[in-house]
GROMACS .gro file of C-alpha atoms in nm:
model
  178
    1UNK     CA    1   0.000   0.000   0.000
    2UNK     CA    2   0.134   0.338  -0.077
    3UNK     CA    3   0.179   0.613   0.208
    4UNK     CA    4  -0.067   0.850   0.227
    5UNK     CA    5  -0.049   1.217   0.331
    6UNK     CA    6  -0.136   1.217   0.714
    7UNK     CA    7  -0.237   1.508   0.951
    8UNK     CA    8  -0.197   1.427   1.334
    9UNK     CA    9  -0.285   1.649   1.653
   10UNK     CA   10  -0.317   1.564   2.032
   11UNK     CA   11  -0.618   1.366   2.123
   12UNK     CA   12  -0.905   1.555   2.352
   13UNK     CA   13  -1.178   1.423   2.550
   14UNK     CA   14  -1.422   1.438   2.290
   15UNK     CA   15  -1.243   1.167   2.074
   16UNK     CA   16  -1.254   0.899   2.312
   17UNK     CA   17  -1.579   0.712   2.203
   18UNK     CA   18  -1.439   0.723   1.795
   19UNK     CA   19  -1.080   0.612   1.961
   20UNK     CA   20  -1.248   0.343   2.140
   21UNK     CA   21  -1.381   0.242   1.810
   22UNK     CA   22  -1.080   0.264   1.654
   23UNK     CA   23  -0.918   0.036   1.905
   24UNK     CA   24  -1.211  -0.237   1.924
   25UNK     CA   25  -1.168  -0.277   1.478
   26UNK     CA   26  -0.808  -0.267   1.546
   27UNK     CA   27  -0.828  -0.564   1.814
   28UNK     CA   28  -1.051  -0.717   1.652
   29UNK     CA   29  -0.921  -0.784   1.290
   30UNK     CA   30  -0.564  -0.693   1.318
   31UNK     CA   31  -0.444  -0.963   1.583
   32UNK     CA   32  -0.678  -1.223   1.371
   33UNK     CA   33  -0.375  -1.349   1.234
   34UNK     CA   34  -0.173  -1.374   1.633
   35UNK     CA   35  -0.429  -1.477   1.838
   36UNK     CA   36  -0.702  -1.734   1.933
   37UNK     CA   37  -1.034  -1.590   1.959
   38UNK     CA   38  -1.011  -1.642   2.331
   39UNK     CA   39  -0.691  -1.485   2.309
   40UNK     CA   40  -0.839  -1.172   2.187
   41UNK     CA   41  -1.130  -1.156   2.426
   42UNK     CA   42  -0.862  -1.151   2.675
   43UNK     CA   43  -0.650  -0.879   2.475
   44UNK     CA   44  -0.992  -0.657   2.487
   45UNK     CA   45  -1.007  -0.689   2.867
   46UNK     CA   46  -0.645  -0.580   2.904
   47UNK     CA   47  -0.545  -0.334   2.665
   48UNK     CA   48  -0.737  -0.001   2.541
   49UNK     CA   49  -0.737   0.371   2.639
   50UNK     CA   50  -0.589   0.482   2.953
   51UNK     CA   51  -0.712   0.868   2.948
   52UNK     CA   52  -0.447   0.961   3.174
   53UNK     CA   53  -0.217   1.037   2.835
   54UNK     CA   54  -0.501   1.255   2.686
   55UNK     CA   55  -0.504   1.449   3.044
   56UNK     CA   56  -0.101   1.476   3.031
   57UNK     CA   57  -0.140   1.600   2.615
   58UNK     CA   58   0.069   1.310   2.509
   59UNK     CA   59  -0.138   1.154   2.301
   60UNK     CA   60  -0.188   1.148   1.935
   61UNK     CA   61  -0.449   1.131   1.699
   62UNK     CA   62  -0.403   1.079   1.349
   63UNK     CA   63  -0.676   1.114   1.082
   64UNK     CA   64  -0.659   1.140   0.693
   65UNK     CA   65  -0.895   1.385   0.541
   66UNK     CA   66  -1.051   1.387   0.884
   67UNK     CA   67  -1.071   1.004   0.913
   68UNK     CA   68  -0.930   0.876   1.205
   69UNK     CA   69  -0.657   0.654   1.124
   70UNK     CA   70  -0.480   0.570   1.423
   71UNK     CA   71  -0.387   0.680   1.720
   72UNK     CA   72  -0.078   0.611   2.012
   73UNK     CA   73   0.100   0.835   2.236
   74UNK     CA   74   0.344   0.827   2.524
   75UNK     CA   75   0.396   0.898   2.873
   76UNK     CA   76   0.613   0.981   3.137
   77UNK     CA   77   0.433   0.821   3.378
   78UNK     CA   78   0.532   0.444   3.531
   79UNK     CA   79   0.241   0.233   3.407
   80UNK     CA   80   0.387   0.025   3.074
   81UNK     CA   81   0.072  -0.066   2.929
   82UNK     CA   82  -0.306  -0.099   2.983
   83UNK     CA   83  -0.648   0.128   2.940
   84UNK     CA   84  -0.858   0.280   3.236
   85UNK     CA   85  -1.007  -0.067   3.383
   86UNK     CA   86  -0.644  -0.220   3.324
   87UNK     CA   87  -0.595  -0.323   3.713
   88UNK     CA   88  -0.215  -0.222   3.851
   89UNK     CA   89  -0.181   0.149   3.661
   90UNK     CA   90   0.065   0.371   3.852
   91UNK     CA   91   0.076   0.717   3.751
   92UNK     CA   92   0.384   0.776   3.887
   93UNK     CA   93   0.632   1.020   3.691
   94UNK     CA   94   0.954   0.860   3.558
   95UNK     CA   95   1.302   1.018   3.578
   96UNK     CA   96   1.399   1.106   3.208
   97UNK     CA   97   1.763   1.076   3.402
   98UNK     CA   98   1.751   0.727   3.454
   99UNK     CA   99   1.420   0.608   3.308
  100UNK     CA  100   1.253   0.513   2.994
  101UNK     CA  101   0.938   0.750   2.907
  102UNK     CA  102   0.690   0.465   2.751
  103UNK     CA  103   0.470   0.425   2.441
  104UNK     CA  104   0.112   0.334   2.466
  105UNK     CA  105  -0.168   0.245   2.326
  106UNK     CA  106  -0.071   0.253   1.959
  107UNK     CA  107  -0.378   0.127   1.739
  108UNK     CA  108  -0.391   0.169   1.352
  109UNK     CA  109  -0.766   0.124   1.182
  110UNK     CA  110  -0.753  -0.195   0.980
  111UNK     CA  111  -0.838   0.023   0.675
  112UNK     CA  112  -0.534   0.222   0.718
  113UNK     CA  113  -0.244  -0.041   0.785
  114UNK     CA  114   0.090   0.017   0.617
  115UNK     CA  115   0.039   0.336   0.518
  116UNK     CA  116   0.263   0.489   0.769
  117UNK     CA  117   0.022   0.560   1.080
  118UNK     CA  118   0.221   0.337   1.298
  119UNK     CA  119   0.524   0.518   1.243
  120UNK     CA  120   0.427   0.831   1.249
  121UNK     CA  121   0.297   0.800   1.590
  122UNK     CA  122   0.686   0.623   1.702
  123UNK     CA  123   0.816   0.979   1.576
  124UNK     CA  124   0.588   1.147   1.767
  125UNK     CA  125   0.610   0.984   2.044
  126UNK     CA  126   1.019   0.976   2.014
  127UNK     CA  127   1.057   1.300   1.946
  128UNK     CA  128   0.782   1.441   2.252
  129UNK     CA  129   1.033   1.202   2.464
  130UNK     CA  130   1.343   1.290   2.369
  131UNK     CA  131   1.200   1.675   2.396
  132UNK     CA  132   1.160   1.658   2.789
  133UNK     CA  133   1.503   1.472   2.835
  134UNK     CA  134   1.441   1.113   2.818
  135UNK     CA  135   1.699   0.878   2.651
  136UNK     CA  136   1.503   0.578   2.562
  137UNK     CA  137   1.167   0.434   2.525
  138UNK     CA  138   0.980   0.118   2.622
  139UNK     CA  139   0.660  -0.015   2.520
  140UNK     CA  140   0.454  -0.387   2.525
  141UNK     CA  141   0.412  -0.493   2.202
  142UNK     CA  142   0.109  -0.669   2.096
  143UNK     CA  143   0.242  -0.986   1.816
  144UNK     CA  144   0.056  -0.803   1.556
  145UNK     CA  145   0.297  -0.499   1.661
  146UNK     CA  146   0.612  -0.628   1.716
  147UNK     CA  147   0.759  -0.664   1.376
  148UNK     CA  148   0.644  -0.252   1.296
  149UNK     CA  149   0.859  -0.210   1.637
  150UNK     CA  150   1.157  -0.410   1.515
  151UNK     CA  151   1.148  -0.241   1.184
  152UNK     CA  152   1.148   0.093   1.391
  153UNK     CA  153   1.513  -0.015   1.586
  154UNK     CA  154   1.335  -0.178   1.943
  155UNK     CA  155   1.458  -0.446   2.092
  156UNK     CA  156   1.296  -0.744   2.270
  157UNK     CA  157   1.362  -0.736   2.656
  158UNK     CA  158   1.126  -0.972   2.764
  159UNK     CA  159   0.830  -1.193   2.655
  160UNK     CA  160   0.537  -1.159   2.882
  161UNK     CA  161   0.181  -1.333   2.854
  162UNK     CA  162  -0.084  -1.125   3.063
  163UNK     CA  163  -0.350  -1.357   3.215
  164UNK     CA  164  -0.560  -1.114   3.360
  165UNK     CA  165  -0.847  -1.102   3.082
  166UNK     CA  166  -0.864  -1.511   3.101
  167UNK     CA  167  -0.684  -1.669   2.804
  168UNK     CA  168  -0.285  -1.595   2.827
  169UNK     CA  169  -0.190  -1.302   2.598
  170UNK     CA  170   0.162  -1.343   2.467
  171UNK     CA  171   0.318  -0.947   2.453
  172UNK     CA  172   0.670  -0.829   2.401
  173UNK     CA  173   0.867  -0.606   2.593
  174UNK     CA  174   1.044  -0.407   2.390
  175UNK     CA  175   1.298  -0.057   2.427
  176UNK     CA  176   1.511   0.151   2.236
  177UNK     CA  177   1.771   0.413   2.248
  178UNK     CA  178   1.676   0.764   2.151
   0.00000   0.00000   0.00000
């Protein structure tokens, strides 16, 4: 698929019921080819929006001709991964002197896969980061996202299956150097 000319801006409340859209098509069909079907139940329990990034204006929204094509962001708080019900959040800030700022809750509509959304969001993200001081970035890669990650210079640190939505989720912890 060709790339496609892009706009992006930071997410506000008002988007959250079209990015919670977004996210359910995106777990839905995209991990089809990853995961069991209990597998993705599971993935729905434990992953989606955490609002906290919208709040903090580090997350992105990113629409073509005003059709929201994906979205992601990043934070500089401690929590890795996980949306508003996710159980275990900590909202405690990092230390861009000895910590990584992390990437969440990156989701590209099905209609709008490799076209570029994913990594536009990663420079975003990266470049919002590396603005405030930090010197790396982490994130928990879904198996439908890891090889975007890899192709965008992360590196596995650790494989991980959540259990908290039921069926194990396999995930990916992955960082890189900024």
């Amino acid at each position: 698929m060709p790339r496609i000319n892009l706009d992006h801006r930071l997410a506000i409340r008002a988007d959250v019921p079209a990015l919670h859209l977004l996210m359910s098509a995106a777990i839905l069909e995209l991990q089809k080819s990853f995961l069991t079907e209990e597998q993705i139940s599971s993935s729905r329990a434990i992953m989606g929006l955490d609002t906290q990034l919208i709040d903090d204006g580090t997350y992105f929204v990113v629409e073509q001709n005003g059709v929201l094509a994906g979205c992601g962001g990043w934070s500089r708080r401690t929590t890795l991964y996980g949306g508003d019900r996710s159980p275990g959040r900590d909202a405690a800030r990092l230390d861009p002197a000895k910590d990584a700022a992390r990437v969440r809750a990156m989701y590209t509509h099905p209609g709008f896969t490799r076209r570029g959304v994913g990594r536009l969001i990663l420079t975003l993200c990266e470049d919002a980061a590396r603005g405030e001081g930090f010197t790396s970035v982490e994130l928990m890669a879904t198996m439908a996202g890891e090889p975007l990650y890899r192709a965008c210079g992360f590196e596995a640190v650790k494989e991980v299956v959540d259990n908290r939505g039921g069926a194990g989720v396999p995930l990916l912890r992955m960082r890189k150097a900024l």
